[in-house]
Short mmCIF file of C-alpha atoms in Angstrom, two decimals:
data_model
loop_
_atom_site.label_atom_id
_atom_site.label_comp_id
_atom_site.label_asym_id
_atom_site.label_seq_id
_atom_site.Cartn_x
_atom_site.Cartn_y
_atom_site.Cartn_z
CA MET A 225 -7.72 12.52 -0.26
CA LEU A 226 -8.26 16.08 -1.34
CA THR A 227 -6.69 18.80 0.75
CA ASP A 228 -7.14 22.45 0.16
CA PRO A 229 -3.87 23.61 -1.42
CA GLN A 230 -4.25 26.97 0.22
CA ASP A 231 -4.02 25.38 3.66
CA HIS A 232 -0.79 23.69 2.80
CA LEU A 233 0.89 26.79 1.66
CA ALA A 234 -0.16 29.18 4.31
CA HIS A 235 2.12 27.01 6.34
CA GLN A 236 5.28 27.02 4.31
CA PHE A 237 4.95 29.52 1.54
CA PRO A 238 2.86 32.37 2.86
CA LEU A 239 0.91 34.13 0.16
CA GLU A 240 -0.68 36.47 2.62
CA GLY A 241 1.22 38.18 5.35
CA GLU A 242 4.77 39.35 5.73
CA LEU A 243 7.43 39.15 3.11
CA ARG A 244 10.81 38.28 4.51
CA PRO A 245 13.51 40.81 3.74
CA THR A 246 15.61 38.18 1.91
CA PHE A 247 13.20 38.36 -1.04
CA SER A 248 14.70 41.63 -2.13
CA GLY A 249 13.97 42.53 -5.67
CA LEU A 250 11.01 40.15 -5.86
CA SER A 251 8.56 42.95 -6.26
CA ASP A 252 10.69 44.56 -8.97
CA PHE A 253 11.10 41.24 -10.74
CA LEU A 254 7.36 40.66 -10.83
CA HIS A 255 6.81 44.20 -11.99
CA ARG A 256 9.17 43.57 -14.90
CA VAL A 257 7.65 40.27 -16.02
CA GLU A 258 3.98 40.70 -15.22
CA ASP A 259 2.89 42.30 -18.48
CA MET A 260 4.77 39.83 -20.60
CA ILE A 261 3.39 36.82 -18.75
CA VAL A 262 -0.17 38.08 -18.78
CA LYS A 263 0.08 38.75 -22.50
CA GLU A 264 1.44 35.25 -23.15
CA LEU A 265 -1.25 33.65 -20.98
CA ALA A 266 -4.00 35.55 -22.80
CA LYS A 267 -2.54 34.68 -26.22
CA ASN A 268 -2.27 31.03 -25.28
CA ALA A 269 -5.84 30.90 -24.01
CA LYS A 270 -7.16 32.28 -27.30
CA SER A 271 -4.80 30.56 -29.66
CA HIS A 272 -5.94 27.95 -32.15
CA ALA A 273 -2.42 27.43 -33.40
CA PHE A 274 -2.14 23.99 -31.91
CA ASP A 275 -5.65 22.75 -32.61
CA GLY A 276 -5.55 19.14 -33.73
CA PHE A 277 -1.79 19.08 -33.35
CA ASP A 278 -0.56 15.74 -32.10
CA VAL A 279 2.94 14.48 -31.63
CA ASN A 280 3.92 10.85 -32.05
CA TRP A 281 6.54 10.04 -29.45
CA GLU A 282 5.86 6.36 -29.47
CA ASP A 283 5.70 4.00 -32.39
CA GLN A 284 2.12 4.06 -33.48
CA ASN A 285 0.58 0.65 -33.28
CA GLU A 286 -2.35 0.61 -35.64
CA THR A 287 -3.66 -2.84 -34.93
CA VAL A 288 -4.60 -5.12 -32.13
CA SER A 289 -2.59 -8.33 -32.42
CA CYS A 290 -2.18 -11.55 -30.52
CA LYS A 291 1.47 -11.64 -29.46
CA HIS A 292 1.54 -15.05 -27.76
CA ARG A 293 -0.74 -17.99 -27.37
CA LEU A 294 0.39 -19.80 -24.24
CA GLN A 295 -0.62 -23.38 -23.63
CA HIS A 296 0.22 -26.16 -21.20
CA LEU A 297 -0.48 -29.35 -23.08
CA VAL A 298 -0.83 -31.57 -20.02
CA ALA A 299 -3.58 -29.36 -18.62
CA GLN A 300 -5.27 -29.06 -22.00
CA GLU A 301 -5.32 -32.82 -22.45
CA LYS A 302 -7.18 -33.08 -19.18
CA GLY A 303 -9.70 -30.56 -20.43
CA LEU A 304 -8.85 -28.05 -17.73
CA HIS A 305 -9.93 -24.44 -18.05
CA VAL A 306 -7.87 -21.37 -17.24
CA THR A 307 -9.76 -20.05 -14.24
CA SER A 308 -7.56 -17.13 -13.27
CA ILE A 309 -4.47 -15.26 -14.45
CA SER A 310 -2.13 -12.82 -12.79
CA TRP A 311 0.85 -10.72 -13.86
CA SER A 312 3.88 -10.41 -11.61
CA CYS A 313 4.58 -6.93 -10.25
CA THR A 314 7.46 -6.55 -12.72
CA GLY A 315 5.17 -7.29 -15.65
CA SER A 316 7.51 -9.97 -16.98
CA VAL A 317 5.75 -13.09 -15.78
CA ILE A 318 2.22 -14.29 -16.41
CA ALA A 319 0.80 -17.02 -14.18
CA CYS A 320 -2.33 -19.00 -14.89
CA ALA A 321 -4.41 -21.29 -12.74
CA PHE A 322 -6.10 -24.38 -14.08
CA GLY A 323 -9.40 -25.70 -12.85
CA ARG A 324 -12.95 -26.20 -13.95
CA VAL A 325 -15.65 -23.60 -14.19
CA ASP A 326 -18.55 -25.79 -15.20
CA ASP A 327 -20.80 -27.89 -13.00
CA GLY A 328 -19.80 -31.17 -11.54
CA ASP A 329 -17.74 -32.41 -8.68
CA TRP A 330 -14.20 -31.61 -9.67
CA SER A 331 -12.87 -31.65 -6.16
CA ALA A 332 -10.65 -34.65 -6.83
CA GLU A 333 -9.21 -33.33 -10.08
CA LYS A 334 -5.49 -32.69 -9.98
CA SER A 335 -4.44 -29.43 -11.50
CA CYS A 336 -1.60 -26.94 -11.73
CA VAL A 337 -0.40 -23.36 -11.82
CA CYS A 338 1.88 -22.40 -14.71
CA THR A 339 4.05 -19.36 -15.29
CA TRP A 340 5.71 -18.01 -18.40
CA ASN A 341 8.37 -15.33 -18.38
CA LEU A 342 7.57 -13.30 -21.48
CA ASP A 343 10.72 -11.22 -21.31
CA ARG A 344 13.07 -14.17 -21.25
CA ARG A 345 14.71 -15.15 -24.47
CA GLY A 346 13.73 -18.47 -25.90
CA LEU A 347 10.15 -18.24 -24.71
CA ASN A 348 8.29 -21.37 -25.72
CA PRO A 349 4.58 -20.68 -25.60
CA LYS A 350 3.88 -24.40 -25.29
CA ARG A 351 6.26 -24.87 -22.40
CA PRO A 352 5.72 -22.92 -19.19
CA ASN A 353 8.82 -21.83 -17.24
CA THR A 354 7.29 -23.12 -14.04
CA VAL A 355 4.65 -25.76 -13.44
CA ILE A 356 3.38 -26.13 -9.89
CA ASP A 357 1.34 -29.26 -9.36
CA VAL A 358 -1.68 -28.79 -7.15
CA ALA A 359 -3.82 -31.57 -5.74
CA ARG A 360 -7.07 -29.76 -6.45
CA PRO A 361 -8.45 -27.33 -9.05
CA VAL A 362 -7.25 -23.77 -8.57
CA MET A 363 -10.00 -21.19 -8.91
CA SER A 364 -8.19 -17.92 -8.27
CA LEU A 365 -4.68 -16.53 -8.41
CA SER A 366 -2.88 -13.37 -7.39
CA PHE A 367 0.77 -12.39 -7.58
CA HIS A 368 2.21 -10.53 -4.58
CA PRO A 369 2.31 -6.76 -5.28
CA THR A 370 6.03 -6.37 -4.53
CA SER A 371 7.67 -9.81 -4.29
CA PRO A 372 7.76 -11.13 -7.85
CA SER A 373 8.07 -14.79 -6.84
CA LEU A 374 5.11 -15.11 -4.47
CA ILE A 375 1.68 -16.18 -5.74
CA ALA A 376 -1.48 -16.69 -3.68
CA GLY A 377 -4.10 -19.14 -4.89
CA GLY A 378 -7.59 -20.22 -3.89
CA LEU A 379 -8.60 -23.82 -4.43
CA TYR A 380 -11.83 -25.60 -5.22
CA SER A 381 -11.64 -27.28 -1.83
CA GLY A 382 -11.65 -23.94 0.00
CA GLU A 383 -7.95 -24.02 0.80
CA VAL A 384 -5.76 -20.97 0.29
CA VAL A 385 -2.10 -21.45 -0.63
CA VAL A 386 0.90 -19.18 -1.14
CA TRP A 387 3.57 -20.50 -3.49
CA ASP A 388 7.10 -19.22 -3.87
CA THR A 389 8.31 -19.87 -7.40
CA ASN A 390 11.90 -19.42 -6.29
CA ARG A 391 11.76 -22.54 -4.16
CA THR A 392 12.85 -25.52 -6.20
CA GLN A 393 11.96 -28.33 -3.81
CA ASP A 394 8.50 -27.56 -2.58
CA PRO A 395 6.98 -24.36 -3.86
CA VAL A 396 4.37 -24.17 -1.10
CA LEU A 397 5.36 -21.36 1.24
CA ALA A 398 2.23 -21.37 3.38
CA GLN A 399 -1.26 -22.80 3.30
CA THR A 400 -4.47 -22.83 5.28
CA GLY A 401 -4.76 -26.57 5.16
CA MET A 402 -8.14 -27.95 6.11
CA SER A 403 -8.35 -26.15 9.45
CA THR A 404 -11.65 -25.07 11.00
CA ASP A 405 -10.83 -21.52 9.93
CA ALA A 406 -10.61 -22.40 6.26
CA HIS A 407 -13.32 -21.99 3.66
CA ARG A 408 -15.42 -25.06 3.05
CA GLU A 409 -16.40 -24.04 -0.45
CA PRO A 410 -14.46 -22.99 -3.57
CA VAL A 411 -12.40 -19.84 -3.20
CA TYR A 412 -13.20 -17.68 -6.21
CA GLN A 413 -11.07 -14.69 -5.34
CA VAL A 414 -7.72 -14.11 -3.71
CA ALA A 415 -5.91 -10.83 -3.35
CA TRP A 416 -3.12 -9.23 -1.35
CA VAL A 417 -4.05 -6.39 0.99
CA PRO A 418 -1.80 -4.24 3.16
CA GLY A 419 -1.76 -5.19 6.83
CA GLN A 420 -1.47 -3.01 9.91
CA ARG A 421 2.31 -3.12 10.11
CA ARG A 422 4.42 -1.38 7.53
CA GLY A 423 5.27 -3.59 4.58
CA GLU A 424 3.05 -6.39 5.82
CA MET A 425 0.74 -7.99 3.27
CA LEU A 426 -2.21 -10.21 4.11
CA VAL A 427 -3.91 -12.67 1.82
CA LEU A 428 -7.61 -12.04 1.28
CA SER A 429 -9.78 -14.94 0.16
CA ALA A 430 -13.46 -15.04 -0.71
CA GLY A 431 -15.63 -17.92 -1.75
CA SER A 432 -19.02 -19.37 -2.31
CA GLY A 433 -19.43 -20.10 1.38
CA GLY A 434 -20.03 -16.41 1.87
CA ARG A 435 -16.82 -15.85 3.79
CA VAL A 436 -14.23 -13.14 3.16
CA LEU A 437 -11.11 -14.02 5.16
CA LEU A 438 -7.79 -12.31 5.80
CA TRP A 439 -4.71 -14.45 6.43
CA THR A 440 -1.19 -13.72 7.65
CA VAL A 441 1.77 -15.81 6.57
CA ASP A 442 3.17 -17.41 9.71
CA GLY A 443 5.82 -20.03 9.16
CA GLY A 444 4.34 -22.62 6.83
CA SER A 445 0.78 -21.72 7.68
CA LEU A 446 -1.72 -19.12 6.76
CA VAL A 447 -3.21 -17.94 10.03
CA LEU A 448 -6.62 -16.30 10.15
CA SER A 449 -6.23 -12.65 11.06
CA ALA A 450 -9.75 -11.32 10.46
CA GLY A 451 -12.90 -12.58 8.82
CA TYR A 452 -16.21 -11.49 7.44
CA ALA A 453 -19.34 -13.46 6.71
CA LEU A 454 -22.02 -12.36 4.30
CA VAL A 455 -25.41 -13.48 5.45
CA ARG A 456 -28.63 -12.73 3.59
CA GLN A 457 -30.42 -11.29 6.63
CA GLN A 458 -27.65 -8.73 7.09
CA VAL A 459 -27.57 -7.47 3.51
CA PRO A 460 -28.72 -3.82 3.49
CA HIS A 461 -32.12 -3.45 1.89
CA ASN A 462 -31.79 -0.04 0.37
CA SER A 463 -32.92 -1.37 -2.97
CA SER A 464 -35.69 -3.79 -3.82
CA LEU A 465 -34.34 -7.25 -3.29
CA SER A 466 -36.20 -10.43 -3.95
CA LYS A 467 -35.93 -12.53 -0.87
CA GLY A 468 -34.76 -15.71 -2.53
CA ARG A 469 -35.01 -19.01 -0.81
CA GLY A 470 -32.15 -21.29 -0.15
CA SER A 471 -29.01 -20.90 1.87
CA SER A 472 -28.72 -17.76 3.93
CA ASN A 473 -25.08 -17.51 2.92
CA VAL A 474 -24.26 -15.04 0.20
CA GLY A 475 -21.81 -16.92 -2.02
CA VAL A 476 -19.07 -14.60 -3.25
CA THR A 477 -18.21 -14.96 -6.93
CA SER A 478 -16.22 -11.77 -7.36
CA LEU A 479 -14.49 -9.17 -5.26
CA ALA A 480 -12.83 -5.85 -6.05
CA LEU A 481 -10.50 -3.83 -3.85
CA SER A 482 -10.72 -0.06 -4.09
CA PRO A 483 -7.53 1.67 -5.27
CA TRP A 484 -8.89 4.86 -3.70
CA ASP A 485 -10.06 3.80 -0.26
CA SER A 486 -8.26 0.96 1.49
CA ASP A 487 -11.21 0.34 3.78
CA THR A 488 -13.76 -0.32 1.06
CA PHE A 489 -14.29 -3.34 -1.15
CA LEU A 490 -17.02 -4.59 -3.46
CA VAL A 491 -18.48 -8.07 -3.48
CA GLY A 492 -20.48 -9.74 -6.24
CA SER A 493 -22.56 -12.79 -5.36
CA GLU A 494 -23.94 -15.97 -6.88
CA GLY A 495 -27.43 -14.53 -6.44
CA GLY A 496 -26.69 -11.35 -8.35
CA LEU A 497 -26.05 -9.05 -5.42
CA VAL A 498 -23.47 -6.29 -5.63
CA LEU A 499 -22.48 -5.03 -2.20
CA LYS A 500 -20.23 -2.28 -0.91
CA CYS A 501 -18.36 -3.55 2.12
CA SER A 502 -16.01 -2.19 4.71
CA PHE A 503 -13.01 -3.85 6.36
CA SER A 504 -13.61 -1.81 9.49
CA ALA A 505 -17.23 -2.93 9.92
CA GLN A 506 -17.87 -3.77 13.57
CA GLU A 507 -21.21 -5.57 13.54
CA LEU A 508 -20.88 -9.29 14.17
CA ALA A 509 -22.06 -11.62 11.46
CA ALA A 510 -25.27 -13.53 12.10
CA ALA A 511 -23.64 -16.73 10.92
CA PRO A 512 -23.62 -19.62 13.39
CA PRO A 513 -20.11 -20.03 14.79
CA ASP A 514 -18.28 -22.94 13.24
CA GLY A 515 -15.13 -23.20 15.30
CA GLU A 516 -13.48 -20.15 13.80
CA SER A 517 -10.71 -18.66 15.86
CA VAL A 518 -11.74 -15.11 14.99
CA ALA A 519 -15.19 -13.52 15.34
CA LEU A 520 -16.63 -12.97 11.90
CA ARG A 521 -18.09 -9.60 11.11
CA ALA A 522 -20.81 -8.44 8.74
CA PRO A 523 -19.10 -6.19 6.18
CA ALA A 524 -21.94 -5.16 3.83
CA GLN A 525 -22.94 -1.51 4.04
CA PHE A 526 -24.74 -0.74 0.82
CA SER A 527 -26.58 -2.74 -1.84
CA PHE A 528 -26.54 -1.84 -5.49
CA SER A 529 -29.48 -2.91 -7.60
CA PRO A 530 -29.15 -6.66 -8.05
CA ARG A 531 -28.44 -8.51 -11.27
CA GLY A 532 -30.35 -11.37 -12.79
CA GLY A 533 -27.62 -13.92 -12.16
CA PRO A 534 -24.15 -14.46 -10.68
CA VAL A 535 -21.86 -11.43 -10.77
CA HIS A 536 -18.67 -12.78 -12.27
CA SER A 537 -16.46 -9.76 -12.21
CA LEU A 538 -16.19 -6.27 -10.70
CA HIS A 539 -13.60 -3.59 -11.25
CA TYR A 540 -13.09 -0.12 -9.77
CA SER A 541 -12.18 2.62 -12.23
CA PRO A 542 -8.52 3.58 -11.86
CA PHE A 543 -9.47 7.12 -12.85
CA HIS A 544 -12.55 7.94 -10.80
CA ARG A 545 -13.03 7.10 -7.12
CA ASN A 546 -16.80 6.63 -7.41
CA LEU A 547 -17.05 4.48 -10.52
CA PHE A 548 -16.99 0.74 -11.00
CA VAL A 549 -18.14 -1.69 -13.63
CA SER A 550 -19.76 -5.10 -13.10
CA VAL A 551 -20.59 -8.02 -15.40
CA GLY A 552 -22.50 -11.23 -15.00
CA THR A 553 -24.54 -13.90 -16.66
CA ASP A 554 -27.08 -11.43 -18.03
CA GLY A 555 -24.61 -10.35 -20.72
CA LEU A 556 -24.65 -6.74 -19.57
CA ALA A 557 -21.81 -4.51 -18.43
CA ARG A 558 -23.11 -2.09 -15.83
CA LEU A 559 -21.38 1.14 -14.97
CA HIS A 560 -22.15 2.14 -11.40
CA SER A 561 -21.54 5.10 -9.18
CA LEU A 562 -20.77 4.18 -5.57
CA LEU A 563 -23.21 6.86 -4.52
CA GLN A 564 -26.45 5.34 -5.80
CA PRO A 565 -28.01 1.88 -6.13
CA ASP A 566 -29.02 2.04 -9.78
CA PRO A 567 -26.43 1.83 -12.54
CA LEU A 568 -25.45 4.90 -14.57
CA LEU A 569 -25.24 2.85 -17.72
CA SER A 570 -26.11 -0.69 -18.84
CA LEU A 571 -24.36 -1.87 -21.95
CA ARG A 572 -25.36 -5.04 -23.79
CA VAL A 573 -22.04 -6.69 -24.51
CA SER A 574 -23.12 -10.16 -25.54
CA ASP A 575 -25.99 -12.60 -25.72
CA SER A 576 -23.84 -14.97 -23.74
CA TYR A 577 -22.50 -14.81 -20.19
CA LEU A 578 -19.82 -12.31 -19.32
CA PHE A 579 -17.00 -13.65 -17.19
CA GLY A 580 -14.56 -10.79 -16.80
CA VAL A 581 -14.38 -7.03 -16.96
CA ARG A 582 -11.37 -4.76 -16.64
CA TRP A 583 -10.93 -1.03 -17.03
CA SER A 584 -8.03 0.11 -19.17
CA PRO A 585 -5.13 1.25 -16.97
CA THR A 586 -4.38 4.16 -19.32
CA ARG A 587 -7.62 5.26 -20.94
CA PRO A 588 -10.25 6.42 -18.45
CA LEU A 589 -13.18 5.75 -20.80
CA VAL A 590 -12.15 2.29 -21.98
CA PHE A 591 -12.95 -1.14 -20.54
CA ALA A 592 -12.75 -4.71 -21.79
CA ALA A 593 -15.27 -7.53 -21.23
CA ALA A 594 -14.71 -11.28 -21.71
CA THR A 595 -17.64 -13.25 -23.11
CA GLY A 596 -18.89 -16.82 -22.95
CA GLN A 597 -18.45 -17.02 -26.72
CA GLY A 598 -14.71 -16.59 -26.47
CA LEU A 599 -14.55 -12.92 -27.42
CA VAL A 600 -13.09 -9.95 -25.62
CA GLN A 601 -15.03 -6.79 -26.45
CA ILE A 602 -13.43 -3.43 -25.84
CA PHE A 603 -15.69 -0.45 -25.27
CA ASP A 604 -14.86 3.23 -25.49
CA LEU A 605 -17.39 5.31 -23.58
CA GLY A 606 -16.14 8.40 -25.38
CA ARG A 607 -17.51 7.17 -28.65
CA LYS A 608 -21.00 8.11 -29.71
CA SER A 609 -21.83 4.56 -30.75
CA LEU A 610 -22.27 1.83 -28.14
CA ARG A 611 -20.75 -0.77 -30.40
CA PRO A 612 -17.40 -2.18 -29.32
CA ALA A 613 -14.28 -0.27 -30.32
CA ALA A 614 -12.51 -3.60 -30.88
CA THR A 615 -13.34 -7.30 -30.76
CA MET A 616 -10.64 -9.84 -29.98
CA ASP A 617 -11.48 -13.42 -30.87
CA GLN A 618 -9.70 -15.79 -28.51
CA LEU A 619 -9.86 -18.56 -31.12
CA THR A 620 -11.33 -21.06 -28.72
CA SER A 621 -13.94 -22.40 -31.16
CA GLY A 622 -16.66 -20.69 -29.21
CA GLN A 623 -15.54 -21.69 -25.73
CA PRO A 624 -15.66 -18.96 -23.09
CA ALA A 625 -12.96 -16.46 -22.24
CA TYR A 626 -12.88 -16.54 -18.44
CA CYS A 627 -10.43 -13.96 -17.19
CA MET A 628 -8.39 -10.95 -18.26
CA GLU A 629 -5.63 -8.84 -16.78
CA PHE A 630 -3.73 -5.84 -18.10
CA ASN A 631 0.05 -5.95 -17.67
CA PRO A 632 0.88 -3.52 -14.82
CA CYS A 633 4.05 -2.26 -16.50
CA GLN A 634 3.51 -2.66 -20.23
CA THR A 635 0.01 -1.33 -20.15
CA ASP A 636 -0.72 -2.06 -23.80
CA LEU A 637 -0.59 -5.82 -23.11
CA LEU A 638 -3.77 -7.65 -22.14
CA ALA A 639 -3.72 -11.32 -21.10
CA VAL A 640 -6.87 -13.41 -21.56
CA GLY A 641 -7.40 -16.86 -20.03
CA ASN A 642 -9.78 -19.26 -21.79
CA ALA A 643 -11.84 -22.37 -21.29
CA ASP A 644 -9.77 -24.27 -23.83
CA GLY A 645 -6.76 -23.99 -21.54
CA SER A 646 -4.99 -21.25 -23.49
CA VAL A 647 -3.78 -17.84 -22.40
CA ASN A 648 -3.59 -15.25 -25.16
CA ILE A 649 -1.40 -12.18 -24.78
CA TRP A 650 -2.76 -9.31 -26.84
CA HIS A 651 -0.96 -6.16 -27.87
CA LEU A 652 -3.45 -3.31 -28.06
CA SER A 653 -3.35 -0.53 -30.61
CA THR A 654 -2.23 2.98 -29.71
CA GLU A 655 -5.79 4.18 -30.21
CA LEU A 656 -6.99 1.93 -27.40
CA THR A 657 -4.19 2.80 -25.02
CA GLU A 658 -3.24 6.43 -25.48
CA GLN A 659 -5.26 8.76 -23.31
CA GLY A 660 -7.19 11.46 -25.12
CA HIS A 661 -7.15 15.11 -24.23
CA ARG A 662 -10.32 15.44 -22.19
CA GLU A 663 -10.96 11.86 -21.14
CA THR A 664 -10.80 12.37 -17.41
CA ALA A 665 -13.24 15.25 -17.68
CA GLN A 666 -15.63 13.16 -19.80
CA LEU A 667 -15.49 10.38 -17.24
CA GLU A 668 -16.26 12.89 -14.51
CA GLN A 669 -19.28 14.01 -16.49
CA LEU A 670 -20.51 10.42 -16.80
CA ALA A 671 -20.06 9.85 -13.10
CA ASN A 672 -22.17 12.87 -12.26
CA GLU A 673 -25.12 11.87 -14.39
CA VAL A 674 -28.08 10.62 -12.40
CA ALA A 675 -29.50 7.29 -13.52
CA GLU A 676 -32.90 7.37 -15.15
CA MET B 268 4.40 43.14 0.56
CA ALA B 269 0.89 43.59 -0.71
CA GLU B 270 2.16 44.45 -4.16
CA VAL B 271 3.63 40.99 -4.70
CA GLU B 272 0.41 39.33 -3.59
CA GLU B 273 -1.65 41.61 -5.85
CA THR B 274 0.52 40.79 -8.85
CA LEU B 275 0.24 37.07 -8.21
CA LYS B 276 -3.52 37.37 -7.82
CA ARG B 277 -3.77 39.13 -11.18
CA ILE B 278 -1.74 36.42 -12.89
CA GLN B 279 -3.71 33.67 -11.18
CA SER B 280 -6.95 35.18 -12.47
CA GLN B 281 -5.92 34.80 -16.12
CA LYS B 282 -7.90 32.22 -18.06
CA GLY B 283 -6.86 28.62 -17.45
CA VAL B 284 -4.12 29.31 -14.92
CA GLN B 285 -3.71 26.26 -12.74
CA GLY B 286 -0.84 27.36 -10.54
CA ILE B 287 2.07 29.74 -10.03
CA THR B 288 5.44 29.08 -8.44
CA ILE B 289 8.35 31.45 -7.98
CA VAL B 290 11.79 29.96 -7.46
CA ASN B 291 15.01 31.74 -6.61
CA ALA B 292 18.34 31.46 -8.39
CA GLU B 293 19.14 28.21 -6.55
CA GLY B 294 15.88 26.62 -7.60
CA ILE B 295 14.32 26.88 -4.16
CA PRO B 296 10.60 27.73 -4.30
CA ILE B 297 9.78 30.89 -2.42
CA LYS B 298 6.13 31.43 -3.32
CA THR B 299 3.55 29.06 -4.70
CA THR B 300 -0.15 28.41 -5.22
CA LEU B 301 0.37 24.68 -5.74
CA ASP B 302 0.51 21.97 -3.10
CA ASN B 303 3.85 21.24 -1.45
CA SER B 304 4.88 18.14 -3.36
CA SER B 305 3.98 19.57 -6.78
CA THR B 306 5.83 22.77 -5.93
CA VAL B 307 8.98 20.92 -5.01
CA GLN B 308 8.75 18.82 -8.16
CA TYR B 309 8.21 21.75 -10.51
CA ALA B 310 10.86 23.89 -8.83
CA GLY B 311 13.61 21.32 -9.17
CA LEU B 312 12.78 20.12 -12.67
CA ILE B 313 12.03 23.52 -14.21
CA HIS B 314 15.12 25.13 -12.73
CA GLN B 315 17.31 22.51 -14.38
CA LEU B 316 15.46 22.90 -17.66
CA VAL B 317 15.79 26.70 -17.67
CA MET B 318 19.52 26.50 -16.99
CA LYS B 319 19.89 24.06 -19.90
CA ALA B 320 17.76 26.23 -22.20
CA ARG B 321 19.77 29.29 -21.27
CA SER B 322 23.13 27.65 -21.90
CA THR B 323 21.82 26.34 -25.23
CA VAL B 324 20.91 29.85 -26.36
CA ARG B 325 24.23 31.33 -25.17
CA ASP B 326 26.32 28.52 -26.67
CA ILE B 327 24.79 29.18 -30.07
CA ASP B 328 25.40 32.92 -29.71
CA PRO B 329 27.24 34.26 -26.65
CA GLN B 330 25.69 37.70 -27.21
CA ASN B 331 22.22 36.25 -26.96
CA ASP B 332 20.29 35.24 -23.85
CA LEU B 333 17.13 33.40 -22.88
CA THR B 334 14.12 35.68 -22.35
CA PHE B 335 11.17 33.31 -22.03
CA LEU B 336 10.53 29.57 -22.08
CA ARG B 337 7.27 27.91 -22.90
CA ILE B 338 6.53 24.19 -22.76
CA ARG B 339 3.45 22.81 -24.40
CA SER B 340 2.26 19.31 -23.45
CA LYS B 341 -0.81 17.23 -24.17
CA LYS B 342 -2.45 18.15 -20.91
CA SER B 343 -1.16 21.63 -20.04
CA GLY B 344 1.33 24.41 -20.75
CA ILE B 345 4.14 25.78 -18.60
CA MET B 346 5.38 29.36 -19.03
CA ILE B 347 8.61 30.49 -17.46
CA ALA B 348 9.84 34.05 -17.17
CA PRO B 349 13.51 33.84 -16.08
CA ASP B 350 15.66 36.46 -14.48
CA LYS B 351 18.94 36.80 -12.61
CA ASP B 352 17.45 36.21 -9.17
CA TYR B 353 14.07 34.56 -9.75
CA PHE B 354 12.04 32.42 -12.16
CA LEU B 355 8.29 32.85 -12.47
CA ILE B 356 6.60 29.57 -13.42
CA VAL B 357 2.96 29.56 -14.51
CA ILE B 358 0.99 26.41 -15.37
CA GLN B 359 -1.94 26.90 -17.69
CA ASN B 360 -4.51 24.51 -19.08
CA PRO B 361 -4.81 24.63 -22.86
CA SER B 362 -7.77 26.25 -24.53
CA ASP B 363 -10.47 23.74 -25.38
#
């Protein structure tokens, strides 16, 4: 939220108006130093003395390297894929969810959630520190933003669960169960969002049934607090949309929360839609009531130009409030401004599907994309060439890389979850993580360009 | 006093100047063009730094004293003109 700095000060530190008598000598002081300061400022503005001068405070890391290759043999033997990964808020623990991403009825497949503490001595990459058995495939995972032991997960069956890894007996803290409020279809995204009360966090879940639901933890249950339903007829038609046939539900395959505006979120759908939504939307959803305890609302407010296939991943830029990137099965990474339907930039990343995209947490112009060929491509929008700045092979023999997350504390670590059941922890080079001098300005320039 | 405001305006109009803060001998900001939270941050941190810089200079040579302090960082520069009663702190963006 931008506030005019002048307004702030007129209040406490008056620039105009009366000078209190206690500032005696202030005028003399300024008189004494003014010339010197103006001279120094002018010299500094003209000086080329420091051109190209860089200081190395940190150890320079020249290369990108794979630090750990984490595997859970039991899950790998069953041919389970890593569907989702999440770092704990302390950055020490990485959790991964096992499930299946390909077609077929996997609803009866038993699966698990594993965690590894990378900071603990004696780390065994083949032996997770925690293994939580789950009766059904887990499709999405999210660590609590402040409690390092709580993890929310979305299951193939539509259930949403919160586990507490500190509990030794039964790690399930709360769950939706199979109530009438719960999703009936796989939950592809879970996240924690702040609630109304101070310190309260709600679990957000979104799935292919077209529902986006908010849950509160109440005893051993997740209780529905608010809900949204995405229905085709209520999708804004501010861009040309092909009216596809089939279910009127808009199946959600990806969701991104805005770090800038707590009311806004983005949704990517199975049909290729990318929608800007609002938590405070009032309009009721045109979905037939199905015994839900809360009236579902229609959240979509704006449609971006649709993609040719499911939108697998969306991410808001941490450095610009109007920018986000989206990827899907068309192999393209699209850079969008929130202000217009058409993308600012479409980058061909791969001939295969793209499953994940994440902006760098430290370099405004850098983002990473995970491909169906098992590669993670890193792009630097500051470079003249549109070729990747780095390519990280996940060594999966061509199987897809499904998900990626940057470590929130050690921002040069990137975790990648793969179809072969492995999680690779990559250490990025200084070049890919250290912010350049004018990066934020360059990003601003990109954001202001109008799409052709 | 109009004179003080005029002087600050002249300094503010120099190329690349992002903000000006004046703190008193106790490190309390008394005039600023920055927002409140930045002002408070700069005032406290810079005051401590100036006192340390000054004692460094005087420890090396008790007949010497600090006259000016300039910090250059990747993203900006901070210039400090110290005095017995006040410090003038100016933040400037580097030349491109």
